[in-house]
CSV table of C-alpha atoms in Angstrom, one decimal:
chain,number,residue,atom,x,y,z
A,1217,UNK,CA,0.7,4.9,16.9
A,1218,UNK,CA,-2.5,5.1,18.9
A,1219,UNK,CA,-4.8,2.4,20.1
A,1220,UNK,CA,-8.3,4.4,17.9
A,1221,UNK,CA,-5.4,5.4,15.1
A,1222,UNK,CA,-5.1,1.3,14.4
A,1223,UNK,CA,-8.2,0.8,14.7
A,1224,UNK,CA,-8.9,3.1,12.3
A,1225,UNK,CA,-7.0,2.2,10.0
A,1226,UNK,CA,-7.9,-1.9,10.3
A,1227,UNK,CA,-11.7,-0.2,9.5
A,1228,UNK,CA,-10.1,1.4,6.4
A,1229,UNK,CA,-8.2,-1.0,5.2
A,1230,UNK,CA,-11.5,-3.4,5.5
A,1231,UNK,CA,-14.0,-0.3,3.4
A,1232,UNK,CA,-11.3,-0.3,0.8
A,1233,UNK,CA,-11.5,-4.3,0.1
A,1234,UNK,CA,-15.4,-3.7,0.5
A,1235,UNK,CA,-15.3,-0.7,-2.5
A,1236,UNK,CA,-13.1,-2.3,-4.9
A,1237,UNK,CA,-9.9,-0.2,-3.7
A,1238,UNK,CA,-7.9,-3.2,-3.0
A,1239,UNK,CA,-5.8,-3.6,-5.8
A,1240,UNK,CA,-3.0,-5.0,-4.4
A,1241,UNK,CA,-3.2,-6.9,-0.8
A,1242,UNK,CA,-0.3,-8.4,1.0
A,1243,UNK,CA,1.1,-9.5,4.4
A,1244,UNK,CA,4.1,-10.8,5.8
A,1245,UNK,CA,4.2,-14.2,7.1
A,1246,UNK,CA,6.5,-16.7,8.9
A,1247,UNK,CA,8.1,-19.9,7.2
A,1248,UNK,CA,10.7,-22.5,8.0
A,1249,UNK,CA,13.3,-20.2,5.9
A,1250,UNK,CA,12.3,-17.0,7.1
A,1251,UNK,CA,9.9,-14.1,6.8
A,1252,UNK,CA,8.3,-14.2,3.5
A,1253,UNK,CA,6.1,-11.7,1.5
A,1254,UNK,CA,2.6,-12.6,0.3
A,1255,UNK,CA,1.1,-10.4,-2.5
A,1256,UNK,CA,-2.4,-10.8,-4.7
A,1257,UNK,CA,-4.5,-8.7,-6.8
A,1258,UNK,CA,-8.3,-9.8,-7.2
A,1259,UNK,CA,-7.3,-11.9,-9.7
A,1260,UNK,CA,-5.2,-14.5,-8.0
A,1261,UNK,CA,-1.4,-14.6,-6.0
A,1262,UNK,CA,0.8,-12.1,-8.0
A,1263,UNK,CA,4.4,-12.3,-5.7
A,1264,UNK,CA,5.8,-14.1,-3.2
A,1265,UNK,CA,9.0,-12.6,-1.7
A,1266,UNK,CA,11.5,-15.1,-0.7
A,1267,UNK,CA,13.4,-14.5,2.9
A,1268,UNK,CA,16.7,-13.0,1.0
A,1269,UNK,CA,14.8,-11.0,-0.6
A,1270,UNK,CA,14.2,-7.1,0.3
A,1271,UNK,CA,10.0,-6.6,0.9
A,1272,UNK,CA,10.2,-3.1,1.0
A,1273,UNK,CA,11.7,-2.8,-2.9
A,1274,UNK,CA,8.9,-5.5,-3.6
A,1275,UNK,CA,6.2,-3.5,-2.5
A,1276,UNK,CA,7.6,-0.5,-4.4
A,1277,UNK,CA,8.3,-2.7,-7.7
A,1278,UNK,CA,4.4,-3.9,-7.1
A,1279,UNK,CA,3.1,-0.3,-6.8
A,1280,UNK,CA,4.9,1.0,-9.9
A,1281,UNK,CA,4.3,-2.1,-12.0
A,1282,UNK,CA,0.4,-2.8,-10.8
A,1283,UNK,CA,-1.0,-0.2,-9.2
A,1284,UNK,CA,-0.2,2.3,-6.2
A,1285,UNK,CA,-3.0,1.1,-4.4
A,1286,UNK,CA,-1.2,-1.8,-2.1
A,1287,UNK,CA,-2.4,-2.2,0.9
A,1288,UNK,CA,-1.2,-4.3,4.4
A,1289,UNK,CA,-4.4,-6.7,4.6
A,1290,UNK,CA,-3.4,-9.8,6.3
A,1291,UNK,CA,-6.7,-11.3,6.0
A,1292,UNK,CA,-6.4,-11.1,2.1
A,1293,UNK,CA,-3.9,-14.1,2.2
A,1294,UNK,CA,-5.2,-16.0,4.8
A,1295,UNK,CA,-5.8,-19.2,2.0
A,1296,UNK,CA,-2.3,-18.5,0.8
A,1297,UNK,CA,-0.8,-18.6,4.0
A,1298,UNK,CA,-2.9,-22.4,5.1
A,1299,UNK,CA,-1.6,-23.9,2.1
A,1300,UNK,CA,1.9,-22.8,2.3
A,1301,UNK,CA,2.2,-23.6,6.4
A,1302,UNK,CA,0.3,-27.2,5.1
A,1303,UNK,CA,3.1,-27.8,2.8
A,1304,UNK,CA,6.3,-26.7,4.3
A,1305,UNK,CA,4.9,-29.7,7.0
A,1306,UNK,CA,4.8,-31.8,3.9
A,1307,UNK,CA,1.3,-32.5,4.4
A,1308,UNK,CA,0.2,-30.3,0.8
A,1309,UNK,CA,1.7,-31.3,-2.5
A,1310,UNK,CA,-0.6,-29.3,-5.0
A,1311,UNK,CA,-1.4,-25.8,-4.1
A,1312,UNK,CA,-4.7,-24.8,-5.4
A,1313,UNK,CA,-4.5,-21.1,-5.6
A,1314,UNK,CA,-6.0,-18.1,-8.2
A,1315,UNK,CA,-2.6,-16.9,-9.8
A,1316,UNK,CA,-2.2,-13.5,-11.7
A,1317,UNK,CA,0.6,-14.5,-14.0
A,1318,UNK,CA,0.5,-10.4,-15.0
A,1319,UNK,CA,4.3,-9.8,-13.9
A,1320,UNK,CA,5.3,-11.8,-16.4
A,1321,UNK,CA,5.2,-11.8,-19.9
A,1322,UNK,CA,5.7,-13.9,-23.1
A,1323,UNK,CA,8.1,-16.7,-22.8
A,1324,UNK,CA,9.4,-16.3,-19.6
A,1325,UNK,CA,5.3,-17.0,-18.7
A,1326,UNK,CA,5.0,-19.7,-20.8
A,1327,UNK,CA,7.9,-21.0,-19.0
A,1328,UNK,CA,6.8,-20.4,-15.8
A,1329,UNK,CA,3.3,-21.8,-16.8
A,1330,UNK,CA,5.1,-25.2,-17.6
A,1331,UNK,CA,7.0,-25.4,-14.6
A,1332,UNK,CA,3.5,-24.9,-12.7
A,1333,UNK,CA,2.7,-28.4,-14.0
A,1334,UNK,CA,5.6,-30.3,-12.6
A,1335,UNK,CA,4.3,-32.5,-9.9
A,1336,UNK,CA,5.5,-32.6,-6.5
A,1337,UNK,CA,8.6,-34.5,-5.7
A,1338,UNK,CA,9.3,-34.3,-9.5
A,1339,UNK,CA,12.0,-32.2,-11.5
A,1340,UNK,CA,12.9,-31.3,-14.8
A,1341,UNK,CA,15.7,-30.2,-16.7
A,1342,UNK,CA,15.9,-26.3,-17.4
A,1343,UNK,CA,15.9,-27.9,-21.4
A,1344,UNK,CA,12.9,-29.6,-21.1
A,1345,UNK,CA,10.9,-26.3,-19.8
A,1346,UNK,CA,12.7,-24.3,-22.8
A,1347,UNK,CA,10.7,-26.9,-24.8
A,1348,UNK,CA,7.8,-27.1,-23.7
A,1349,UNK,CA,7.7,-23.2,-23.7
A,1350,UNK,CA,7.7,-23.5,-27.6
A,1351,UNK,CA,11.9,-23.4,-27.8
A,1352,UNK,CA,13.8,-25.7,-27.2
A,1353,UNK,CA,17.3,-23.9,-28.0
A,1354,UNK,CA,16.0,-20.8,-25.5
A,1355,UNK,CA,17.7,-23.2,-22.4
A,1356,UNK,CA,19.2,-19.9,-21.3
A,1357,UNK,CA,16.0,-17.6,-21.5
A,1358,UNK,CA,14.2,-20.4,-19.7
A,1359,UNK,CA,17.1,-20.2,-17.2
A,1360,UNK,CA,16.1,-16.4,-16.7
A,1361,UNK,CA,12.4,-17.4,-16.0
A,1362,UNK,CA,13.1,-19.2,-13.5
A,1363,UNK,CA,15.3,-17.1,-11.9
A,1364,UNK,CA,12.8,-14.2,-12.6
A,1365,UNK,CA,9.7,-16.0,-11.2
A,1366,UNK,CA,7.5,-13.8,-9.0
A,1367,UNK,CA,5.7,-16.9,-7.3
A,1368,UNK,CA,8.5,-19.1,-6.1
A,1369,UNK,CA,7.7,-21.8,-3.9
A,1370,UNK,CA,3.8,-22.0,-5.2
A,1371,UNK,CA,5.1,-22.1,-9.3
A,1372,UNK,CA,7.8,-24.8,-8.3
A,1373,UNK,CA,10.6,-23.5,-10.0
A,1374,UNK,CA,13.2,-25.3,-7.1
A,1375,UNK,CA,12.0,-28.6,-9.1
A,1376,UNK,CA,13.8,-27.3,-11.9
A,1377,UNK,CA,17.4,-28.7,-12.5
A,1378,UNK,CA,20.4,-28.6,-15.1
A,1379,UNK,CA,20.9,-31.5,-17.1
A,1380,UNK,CA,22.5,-34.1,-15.1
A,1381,UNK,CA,20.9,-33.6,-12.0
A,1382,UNK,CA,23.4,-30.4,-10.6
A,1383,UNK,CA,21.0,-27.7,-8.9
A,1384,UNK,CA,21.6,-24.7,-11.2
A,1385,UNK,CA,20.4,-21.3,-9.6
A,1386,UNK,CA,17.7,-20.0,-7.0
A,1387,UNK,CA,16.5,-16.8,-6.3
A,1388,UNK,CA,15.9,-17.8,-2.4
A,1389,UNK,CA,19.8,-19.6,-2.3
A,1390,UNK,CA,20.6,-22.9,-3.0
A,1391,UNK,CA,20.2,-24.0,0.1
A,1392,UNK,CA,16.6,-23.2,0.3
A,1393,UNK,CA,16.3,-25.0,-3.1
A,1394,UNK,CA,17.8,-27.9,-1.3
A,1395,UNK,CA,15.8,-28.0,1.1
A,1396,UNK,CA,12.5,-27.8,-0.8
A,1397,UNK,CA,14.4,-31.0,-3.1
A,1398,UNK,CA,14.8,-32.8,0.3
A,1399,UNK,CA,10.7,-32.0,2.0
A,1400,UNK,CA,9.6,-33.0,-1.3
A,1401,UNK,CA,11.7,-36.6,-1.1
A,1402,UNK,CA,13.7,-35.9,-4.4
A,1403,UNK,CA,17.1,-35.3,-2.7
A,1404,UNK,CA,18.7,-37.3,0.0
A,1405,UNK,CA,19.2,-35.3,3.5
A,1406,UNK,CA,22.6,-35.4,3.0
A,1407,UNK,CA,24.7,-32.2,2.8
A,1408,UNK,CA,26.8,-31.8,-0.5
A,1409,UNK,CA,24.8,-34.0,-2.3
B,707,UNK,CA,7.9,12.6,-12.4
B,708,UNK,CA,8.1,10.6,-9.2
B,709,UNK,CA,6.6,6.8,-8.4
B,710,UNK,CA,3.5,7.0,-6.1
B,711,UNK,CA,4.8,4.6,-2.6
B,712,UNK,CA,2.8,2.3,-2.1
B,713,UNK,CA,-0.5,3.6,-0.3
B,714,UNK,CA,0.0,1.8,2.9
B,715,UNK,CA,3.4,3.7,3.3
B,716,UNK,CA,1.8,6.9,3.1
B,717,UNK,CA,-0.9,5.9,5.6
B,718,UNK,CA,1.2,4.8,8.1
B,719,UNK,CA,3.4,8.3,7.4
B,720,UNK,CA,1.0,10.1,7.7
B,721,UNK,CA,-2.3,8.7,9.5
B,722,UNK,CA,-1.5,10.0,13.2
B,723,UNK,CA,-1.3,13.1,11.6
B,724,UNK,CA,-4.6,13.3,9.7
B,725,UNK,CA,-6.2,12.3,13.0
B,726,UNK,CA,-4.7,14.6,15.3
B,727,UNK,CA,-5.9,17.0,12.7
B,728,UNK,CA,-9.2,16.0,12.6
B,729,UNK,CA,-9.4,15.4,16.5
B,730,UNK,CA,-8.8,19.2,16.4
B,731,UNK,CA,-11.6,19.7,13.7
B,732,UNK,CA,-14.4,17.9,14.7
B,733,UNK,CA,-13.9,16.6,18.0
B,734,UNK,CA,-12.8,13.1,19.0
B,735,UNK,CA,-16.3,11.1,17.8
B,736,UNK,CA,-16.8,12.6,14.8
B,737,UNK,CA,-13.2,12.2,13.7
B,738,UNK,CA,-12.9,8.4,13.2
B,739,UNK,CA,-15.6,8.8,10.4
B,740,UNK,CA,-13.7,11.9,8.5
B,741,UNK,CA,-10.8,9.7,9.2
B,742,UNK,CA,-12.3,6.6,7.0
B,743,UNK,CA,-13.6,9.1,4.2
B,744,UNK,CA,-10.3,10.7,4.3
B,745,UNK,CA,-8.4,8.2,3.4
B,746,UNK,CA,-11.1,6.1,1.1
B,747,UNK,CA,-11.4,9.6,-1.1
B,748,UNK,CA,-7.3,9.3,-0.7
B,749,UNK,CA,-6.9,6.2,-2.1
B,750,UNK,CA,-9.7,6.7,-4.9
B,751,UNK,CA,-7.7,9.5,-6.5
B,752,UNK,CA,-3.9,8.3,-5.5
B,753,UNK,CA,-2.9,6.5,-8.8
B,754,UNK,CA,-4.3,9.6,-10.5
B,755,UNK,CA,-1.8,12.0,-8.3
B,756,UNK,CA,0.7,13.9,-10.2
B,757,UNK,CA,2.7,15.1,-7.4
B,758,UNK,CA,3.7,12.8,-4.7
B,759,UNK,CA,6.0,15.5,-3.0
B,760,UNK,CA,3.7,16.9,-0.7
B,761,UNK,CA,1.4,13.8,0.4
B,762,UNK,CA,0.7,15.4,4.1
B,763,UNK,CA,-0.6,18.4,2.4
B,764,UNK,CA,-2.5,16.6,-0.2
B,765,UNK,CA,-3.5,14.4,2.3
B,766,UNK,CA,-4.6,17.3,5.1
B,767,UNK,CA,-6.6,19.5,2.2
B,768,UNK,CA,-8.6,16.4,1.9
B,769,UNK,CA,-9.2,15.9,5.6
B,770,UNK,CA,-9.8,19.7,6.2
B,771,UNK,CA,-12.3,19.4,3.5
B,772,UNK,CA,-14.3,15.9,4.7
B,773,UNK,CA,-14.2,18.2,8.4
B,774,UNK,CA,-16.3,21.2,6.6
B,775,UNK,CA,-18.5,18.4,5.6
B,776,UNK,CA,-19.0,17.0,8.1
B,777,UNK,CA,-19.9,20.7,10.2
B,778,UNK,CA,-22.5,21.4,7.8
B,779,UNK,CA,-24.1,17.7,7.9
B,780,UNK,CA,-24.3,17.8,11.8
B,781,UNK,CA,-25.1,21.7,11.0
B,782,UNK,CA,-22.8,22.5,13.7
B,783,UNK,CA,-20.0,24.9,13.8
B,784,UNK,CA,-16.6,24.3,15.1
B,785,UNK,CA,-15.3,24.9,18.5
B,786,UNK,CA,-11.7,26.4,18.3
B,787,UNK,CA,-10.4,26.1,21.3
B,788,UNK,CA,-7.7,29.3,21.3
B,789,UNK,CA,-5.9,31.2,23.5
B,790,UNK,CA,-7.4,33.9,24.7
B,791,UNK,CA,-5.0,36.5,23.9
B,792,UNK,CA,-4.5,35.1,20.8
B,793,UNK,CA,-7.7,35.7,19.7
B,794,UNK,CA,-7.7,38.8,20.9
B,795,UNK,CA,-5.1,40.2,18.2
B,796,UNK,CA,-5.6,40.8,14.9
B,797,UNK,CA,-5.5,38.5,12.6
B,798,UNK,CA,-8.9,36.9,14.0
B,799,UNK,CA,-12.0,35.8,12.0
B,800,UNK,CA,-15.6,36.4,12.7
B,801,UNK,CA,-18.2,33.5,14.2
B,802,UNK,CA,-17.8,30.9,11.6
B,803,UNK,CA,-21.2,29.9,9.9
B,804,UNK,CA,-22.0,28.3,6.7
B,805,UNK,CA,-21.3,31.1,4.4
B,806,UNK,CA,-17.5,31.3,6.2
B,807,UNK,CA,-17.4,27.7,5.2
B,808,UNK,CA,-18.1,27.5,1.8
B,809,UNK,CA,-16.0,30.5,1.2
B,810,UNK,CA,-13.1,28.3,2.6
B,811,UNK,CA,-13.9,25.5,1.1
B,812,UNK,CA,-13.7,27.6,-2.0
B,813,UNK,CA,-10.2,28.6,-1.6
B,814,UNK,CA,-7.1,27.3,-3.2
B,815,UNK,CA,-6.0,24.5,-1.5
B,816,UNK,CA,-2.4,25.6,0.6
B,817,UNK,CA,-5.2,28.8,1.5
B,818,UNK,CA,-7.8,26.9,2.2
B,819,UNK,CA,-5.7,24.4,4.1
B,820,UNK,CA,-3.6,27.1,5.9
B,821,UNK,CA,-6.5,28.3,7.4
B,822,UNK,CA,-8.4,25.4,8.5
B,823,UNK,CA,-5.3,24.4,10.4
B,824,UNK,CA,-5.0,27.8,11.8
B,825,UNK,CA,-8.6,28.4,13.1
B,826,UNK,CA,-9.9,24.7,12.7
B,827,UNK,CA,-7.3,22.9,14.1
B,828,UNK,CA,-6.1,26.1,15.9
B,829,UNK,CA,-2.6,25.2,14.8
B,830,UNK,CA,0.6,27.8,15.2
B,831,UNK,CA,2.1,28.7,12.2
B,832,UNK,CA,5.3,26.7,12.5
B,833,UNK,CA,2.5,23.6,13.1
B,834,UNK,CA,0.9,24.6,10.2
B,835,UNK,CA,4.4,24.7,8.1
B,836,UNK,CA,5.2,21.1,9.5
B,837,UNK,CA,1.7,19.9,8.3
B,838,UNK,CA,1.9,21.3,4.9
B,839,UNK,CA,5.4,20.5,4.1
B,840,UNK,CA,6.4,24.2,3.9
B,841,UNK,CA,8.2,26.5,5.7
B,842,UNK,CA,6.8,28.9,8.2
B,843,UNK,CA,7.0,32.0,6.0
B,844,UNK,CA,5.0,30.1,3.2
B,845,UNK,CA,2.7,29.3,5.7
B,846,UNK,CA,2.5,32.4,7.1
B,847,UNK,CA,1.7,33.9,3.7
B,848,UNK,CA,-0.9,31.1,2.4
B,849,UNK,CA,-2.6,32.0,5.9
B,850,UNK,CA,-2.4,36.3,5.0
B,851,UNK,CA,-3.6,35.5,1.7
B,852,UNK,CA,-6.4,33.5,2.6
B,853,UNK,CA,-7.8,35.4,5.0
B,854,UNK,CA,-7.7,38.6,2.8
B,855,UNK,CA,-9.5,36.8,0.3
B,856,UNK,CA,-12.0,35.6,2.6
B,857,UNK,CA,-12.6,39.1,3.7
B,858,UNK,CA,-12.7,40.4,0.6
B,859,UNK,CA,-15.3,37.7,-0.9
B,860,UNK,CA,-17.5,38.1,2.7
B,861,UNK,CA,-17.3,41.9,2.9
């Protein structure tokens, strides 16, 4: 593509945010794991796509479940991506971001809006979040919320565990989830732990 | 029905495109403007789109359309730059001015766009297929029908 054709469409991209157009901004970005996807709407961080997972189908899933209007808009996200390059070097442990909680719905978001109250370096049994979520015999359904949640690493689901401490499922891979247990002090560096 | 892609698939699809067209148009200043209201008047109407098949069409009706404003804001008329022989033969169109204008702006829109690619853009016809996502015949008759209704409504 052309030199004036990019720069066109950088000017675009900027008159759309200006007019309202924007409703869905993203960018990809670099992380200790791998590439990840960054999404909002004007109302706060709506997805983050994990390294395993495939950003094309995202952006699709976003444009039929929001709105067709997504647009590549780096700038958008540049708060999101600070926060997330200050705490993958362990120097953030509470991410103060807008969310748009839109992609879920019902219990799985009451779920996921418990788990957003786990402190760092903390975890909780998948139990304990099926309570707090208003049922406590929904352990499996709260099981599904996590592994449904569209804002992994900023709604901690990783800090999420079975009862007795074994690391249940992760969207990203248990070893990512390991990984995030070990930054965040709560599992020993030591493999097959 | 099918999903709408996201928009920033279809404008990097289909954005060199819209500006060669418009290049052709207008001229290489006046293009980056008719490029932004292109795609801004685009992206208003997208989620409302019924038909997503033909997005280079859809999307080159529009820009054809924000180049025939643009001509009659800067009161100008276009420059085709043709052939010489070609425009010798028959199927040729008088001096455009702003009657010839609004009569194609007032055109259905493969017409209308078949023949602002043609003597616009100065496009061949297998161009003009490519652009609107037909074949050549189709756009060989969206061009013959235009252009007889044009003479008909100028006559």
């Amino acid at each position: 593509m052309s030199v004036a054709t990019t720069t066109a469409i950088e000017r675009f991209t900027a008159r759309a945010s200006e007019e309202g157009l924007l409703d869905v901004a993203y960018t990809r970005t670099d992380s200790p794991f791998g590439p990840l996807l960054l999404a909002k709407t004007p109302r706060g961080l709506v997805r983050v796509g994990l390294p395993n997972q495939d950003a094309d189908e995202l952006l699709v899933d976003l444009a039929t479940r929001l709105s067709p209007r997504v647009l590549e808009a780096p700038g958008e996200l540049d708060e999101v991506r600070r926060e997330l390059d200050l705490y993958f070097e362990g120097k953030l442990d509470s991410f103060d971001l807008p969310l748009d909680w839109r992609l879920s719905g019902g219990f799985r978001q009451r779920v996921l809006r418990a788990i957003n109250r786990i402190p760092y370096g903390q975890t909780r049994s998948y139990t304990e979040m099926a309570r707090k979520a208003g049922n406590e015999r929904a352990v499996r359904a709260a099981g599904t919320a996590c592994g449904s949640n569209p804002i992994p690493l900023v709604v901690p689901c990783h800090r999420v565990l079975r009862t007795g401490g074994a690391l249940g499922g992760y969207g990203g891979g248990l070893p990512m989830k390991q990984a995030l247990l070990e930054l965040e002090g709560v599992l020993d560096e030591s493999p097959g732990s | 029905m099918t999903a709408l892609p996201p928009f920033q698939t279809v404008l990097d699809e289909h954005s060199a495109a819209v500006m060669a067209v418009l290049r052709g148009a207008v001229g290489r200043d006046g293009a980056e403007d008719c490029f932004q209201e292109t795609f801004l008047a685009a992206l208003r109407a997208y989620p409302k789109l019924e038909d997503s098949r033909n997005l280079r069409g859809w999307l080159l009706t529009i820009a054809h359309r924000k180049a025939i404003d643009h001509h009659r804001a800067n009161g100008r008329k276009p420059t085709p730059v043709a052939d010489p022989a070609e425009l010798a033969t028959a199927d040729r169109l008088p001096e455009p001015d702003d009657g010839l204008w609004n009569a194609v702006g007032a055109l259905p829109p493969k017409q209308r766009a078949a023949v602002a690619l043609r003597y616009g853009s100065d496009l061949p016809h297998a161009e003009i297929a490519a652009a609107l996502g037909c074949t050549p015949e189709a756009a060989r008759r969206s061009l013959h029908e235009g252009l007889k209704r044009l003479r008909k409504e100028l006559a």
